[in-house]
Amino acid sequence: MNYQWNFAAVFEHTDALLHGAVGTLRLFAICLVLGLSLGLVIGLARYARHRLLNWPATAFVEFFRNTPVLVQILWFYFALPMLVPFEISPLMAAALGISLNSAAFSAEIYRGGIQSIEPGQWEASRALGMTGLQAMRRIILPQAIRRMLPALTNRAIEIFKMSTLASAVAYVELLQQGKLIASLNFNPIETYSVIALVFFVFLFPLVRATYALERRLAKGD
Amino acid sequence: MYRWDFLPVLANADLLLQGLVNTLAVTGTALAFGIPLGLALALARLSGRRWLAWPAGFVIEFFRTTPPLVQLFWFFFALPVLIRVEMTPFMAAALTFSIQSAAFFAEVFRGGIVSIERGQWEAARALGMTPPQSMRRIILPQAVKRMIPAFMERAIELMKTTTLVATVSYADLLFQANEIAQKTFRPLEVFTVAAGIYFTVILLFSLMARQLERRLAVSGESTVH
Amino acid sequence: MAEPLLRTIGLRKSFGEREVLRGIDLSVAPGERIAILGASGSGKSTFLRCLNFMEIPTAGSVELGGRMLGAERKRRDGGIDRVYAEPELTRVRQRVGMVFQQFNLFPHMTALENVMEGLRTVKGVKAPAARERAMAELARVGLADHAEQYPARLSGGQKQRVAIARALAMDPELLLFDEPTSALDPELVGEVLGVIRSLAEEGRTMLLVTHELGFAYHVATRVIFIADGEIHESGTPDEVLKHPQRERTQAFLARHREFSL
């Protein structure tokens, strides 16, 4: 029971952890950009009246929201290479899985945000002679984005947390490096505690910022 | 052109089915412990007593903020060293996901409770109810009704998150799929089928949740007055 | 004069910097019906809510049945605060019923269950007895045939009558009405006032914050006019409503002249 804590051994491998942190950040950045922008396209497509746009977008959203990310990542890593003539790297598999999953979730955020704007705003824009696309870009989206901001930062936090799943396909990120250090030093307690703390310290300010955004939004729109 | 062959998957259907059962077992266990624990955490956080509210707040925020896979590794690899117990993959998974989902459920409970109008508290207190009586008889029954959609969503998220147990060799659906894929050299078919099973089961739950939500909205009992 | 049922001494209430009640002395004898008038923001509702401790008074004291409520606690600067323990307040609230402006019926319970709730949970009455009593109260407010309805299916006037039955079921010694008809459509006001009038005829003790001056005139035994958190004028309905002595009372009544005496 009297376990002797020893964190020194973990910090001997700071370089490995930093290497992992860079991997985490790289994956995070890729998935954030791909996920949120693809999500906007799909969200708009779901909003479109045309069935040819609307239907595939809906199917995409439903599929990726209703399957676990880890299954998607493993599918891209193990299954997709059977279909395509090139290698799938761990980074590619993880980025594909997490980005497409985030795209599906953020598409719903965009759609909800756009729908929350009063019809009067559409009518006023159309009355000025704007096209549907102009109204969307100049009038609706700027208002909707403000309302969606807390949900989007929340998504960003989720993406950051999901990046750990890349360790399942041996992509070098924080958790993967943690596994390495823990097996080198036989000190899983210290290592995984440090990893958990790193994530907490990094993400908690973002969580607080999201809360603050939510409060500000609730107060006055 | 790749030639699809699902026969090897079919031959191992029993393994997949067993995996699905194990997935549901972890999900069910985590729900059974996570919901009461979540309620306790929410009540502690709302208690107004700092020595209760603060630790509860910390547990909630910590488990909501850190990645579930890191938590799972901690409980599976680190905790046994600390308390010297044999930790099976199932125990680690049940422990991790109970606490983790409790943290999320706590916020659902809290949101539901604070959404109830002040007038309800006042009417209960004006009748002479104690605060615990008001909470149990008047506030919680109304709050729970409003929370049902968020509950279902959380339960579905939980089921998806349980796939992580495959990484600590618990024989859930994903783990079984991986085993079969390696055995049969048919990863495309196996993982596609596994994804399909997850999709079907989760979509089914989602549709049920939506149906329930709509029924609640129509009956009008989820709104006040 | 009979021993007062309720008495307030120098009752004060502040919300942060804002002082809403600035020392109110009032004595309520059994059987009295006091209408409390005042402009919005005058503190009249806050005063009422201090009497069953929906709001905890900042200073001053409340006596119920001759006993002063709360306990003294010395402040650092030598002054004395009154503190109120939850169990005492629960007992006080069982003796002092309240009817709210927004009804505050419990939406997850039927009308009958609403009326039974206090009996069951607070007084520990067994279900059959509680049901019988609740049915009697519902019959008294004319809603026996709506016992199984949920509040969502009742009109505003019906809801308020259920709320009155809910308060009555607890056998309160004193009833507080906080603008009971202000949230109602005009055509529904009458049925609620009718119920309150019949309670008055039974000789119940009540305090009533209201804007219905005509009703106050006919039903109250005493009228007090509150302005800026103080009792500005008080007397019989005739004195205050027909022959107000002070300028602010006159101005207030002039703005509400549409009532018929």
PDB file of N, CA and C in Angstrom, chain B residues 125 128-129, chain C residues 52-54 56 69-70 84-95:
ATOM      1  N   ARG B 125     -41.597  24.597  -0.344  1.00  0.00           N
ATOM      2  CA  ARG B 125     -41.187  25.077   0.980  1.00  0.00           C
ATOM      3  C   ARG B 125     -42.365  25.733   1.691  1.00  0.00           C
ATOM      4  N   GLY B 128     -44.220  23.607   3.798  1.00  0.00           N
ATOM      5  CA  GLY B 128     -43.525  23.111   4.970  1.00  0.00           C
ATOM      6  C   GLY B 128     -42.587  21.949   4.683  1.00  0.00           C
ATOM      7  N   MET B 129     -42.274  21.710   3.403  1.00  0.00           N
ATOM      8  CA  MET B 129     -41.341  20.622   3.102  1.00  0.00           C
ATOM      9  C   MET B 129     -39.920  21.049   3.446  1.00  0.00           C
TER      10      MET B 129
ATOM     11  N   ASN C  52     -43.643  34.104   5.739  1.00  0.00           N
ATOM     12  CA  ASN C  52     -43.455  32.646   5.797  1.00  0.00           C
ATOM     13  C   ASN C  52     -42.018  32.294   5.406  1.00  0.00           C
ATOM     14  N   PHE C  53     -41.173  33.303   5.459  1.00  0.00           N
ATOM     15  CA  PHE C  53     -39.732  33.117   5.286  1.00  0.00           C
ATOM     16  C   PHE C  53     -39.350  32.550   3.928  1.00  0.00           C
ATOM     17  N   MET C  54     -40.127  32.924   2.900  1.00  0.00           N
ATOM     18  CA  MET C  54     -39.637  32.717   1.537  1.00  0.00           C
ATOM     19  C   MET C  54     -38.426  33.637   1.351  1.00  0.00           C
ATOM     20  N   ILE C  56     -35.695  35.677   3.913  1.00  0.00           N
ATOM     21  CA  ILE C  56     -35.279  35.786   5.311  1.00  0.00           C
ATOM     22  C   ILE C  56     -35.074  37.271   5.614  1.00  0.00           C
ATOM     23  N   LEU C  69     -39.783  34.196  16.558  1.00  0.00           N
ATOM     24  CA  LEU C  69     -39.134  33.167  15.747  1.00  0.00           C
ATOM     25  C   LEU C  69     -37.640  33.456  15.612  1.00  0.00           C
ATOM     26  N   GLY C  70     -36.890  32.380  15.395  1.00  0.00           N
ATOM     27  CA  GLY C  70     -35.459  32.516  15.185  1.00  0.00           C
ATOM     28  C   GLY C  70     -34.708  32.598  16.501  1.00  0.00           C
ATOM     29  N   TYR C  84     -32.317  31.790  11.561  1.00  0.00           N
ATOM     30  CA  TYR C  84     -33.464  30.887  11.526  1.00  0.00           C
ATOM     31  C   TYR C  84     -33.006  29.508  11.098  1.00  0.00           C
ATOM     32  N   ALA C  85     -33.336  28.512  11.901  1.00  0.00           N
ATOM     33  CA  ALA C  85     -32.962  27.139  11.564  1.00  0.00           C
ATOM     34  C   ALA C  85     -34.056  26.548  10.677  1.00  0.00           C
ATOM     35  N   GLU C  86     -33.617  25.723   9.716  1.00  0.00           N
ATOM     36  CA  GLU C  86     -34.550  25.145   8.754  1.00  0.00           C
ATOM     37  C   GLU C  86     -35.724  24.405   9.428  1.00  0.00           C
ATOM     38  N   PRO C  87     -35.504  23.598  10.452  1.00  0.00           N
ATOM     39  CA  PRO C  87     -36.647  22.881  11.057  1.00  0.00           C
ATOM     40  C   PRO C  87     -37.711  23.834  11.594  1.00  0.00           C
ATOM     41  N   GLU C  88     -37.287  24.946  12.189  1.00  0.00           N
ATOM     42  CA  GLU C  88     -38.266  25.895  12.703  1.00  0.00           C
ATOM     43  C   GLU C  88     -39.076  26.493  11.551  1.00  0.00           C
ATOM     44  N   LEU C  89     -38.363  26.838  10.469  1.00  0.00           N
ATOM     45  CA  LEU C  89     -39.062  27.453   9.334  1.00  0.00           C
ATOM     46  C   LEU C  89     -40.067  26.480   8.731  1.00  0.00           C
ATOM     47  N   THR C  90     -39.693  25.208   8.658  1.00  0.00           N
ATOM     48  CA  THR C  90     -40.628  24.220   8.119  1.00  0.00           C
ATOM     49  C   THR C  90     -41.900  24.174   8.957  1.00  0.00           C
ATOM     50  N   ARG C  91     -41.733  24.251  10.284  1.00  0.00           N
ATOM     51  CA  ARG C  91     -42.921  24.237  11.145  1.00  0.00           C
ATOM     52  C   ARG C  91     -43.760  25.494  10.950  1.00  0.00           C
ATOM     53  N   VAL C  92     -43.075  26.642  10.834  1.00  0.00           N
ATOM     54  CA  VAL C  92     -43.797  27.903  10.633  1.00  0.00           C
ATOM     55  C   VAL C  92     -44.607  27.838   9.337  1.00  0.00           C
ATOM     56  N   ARG C  93     -43.982  27.306   8.305  1.00  0.00           N
ATOM     57  CA  ARG C  93     -44.652  27.292   7.003  1.00  0.00           C
ATOM     58  C   ARG C  93     -45.847  26.361   6.994  1.00  0.00           C
ATOM     59  N   GLN C  94     -45.854  25.362   7.894  1.00  0.00           N
ATOM     60  CA  GLN C  94     -47.042  24.513   7.982  1.00  0.00           C
ATOM     61  C   GLN C  94     -48.219  25.275   8.563  1.00  0.00           C
ATOM     62  N   ARG C  95     -47.911  26.315   9.358  1.00  0.00           N
ATOM     63  CA  ARG C  95     -48.985  27.076  10.008  1.00  0.00           C
ATOM     64  C   ARG C  95     -49.404  28.278   9.183  1.00  0.00           C
TER      65      ARG C  95
END
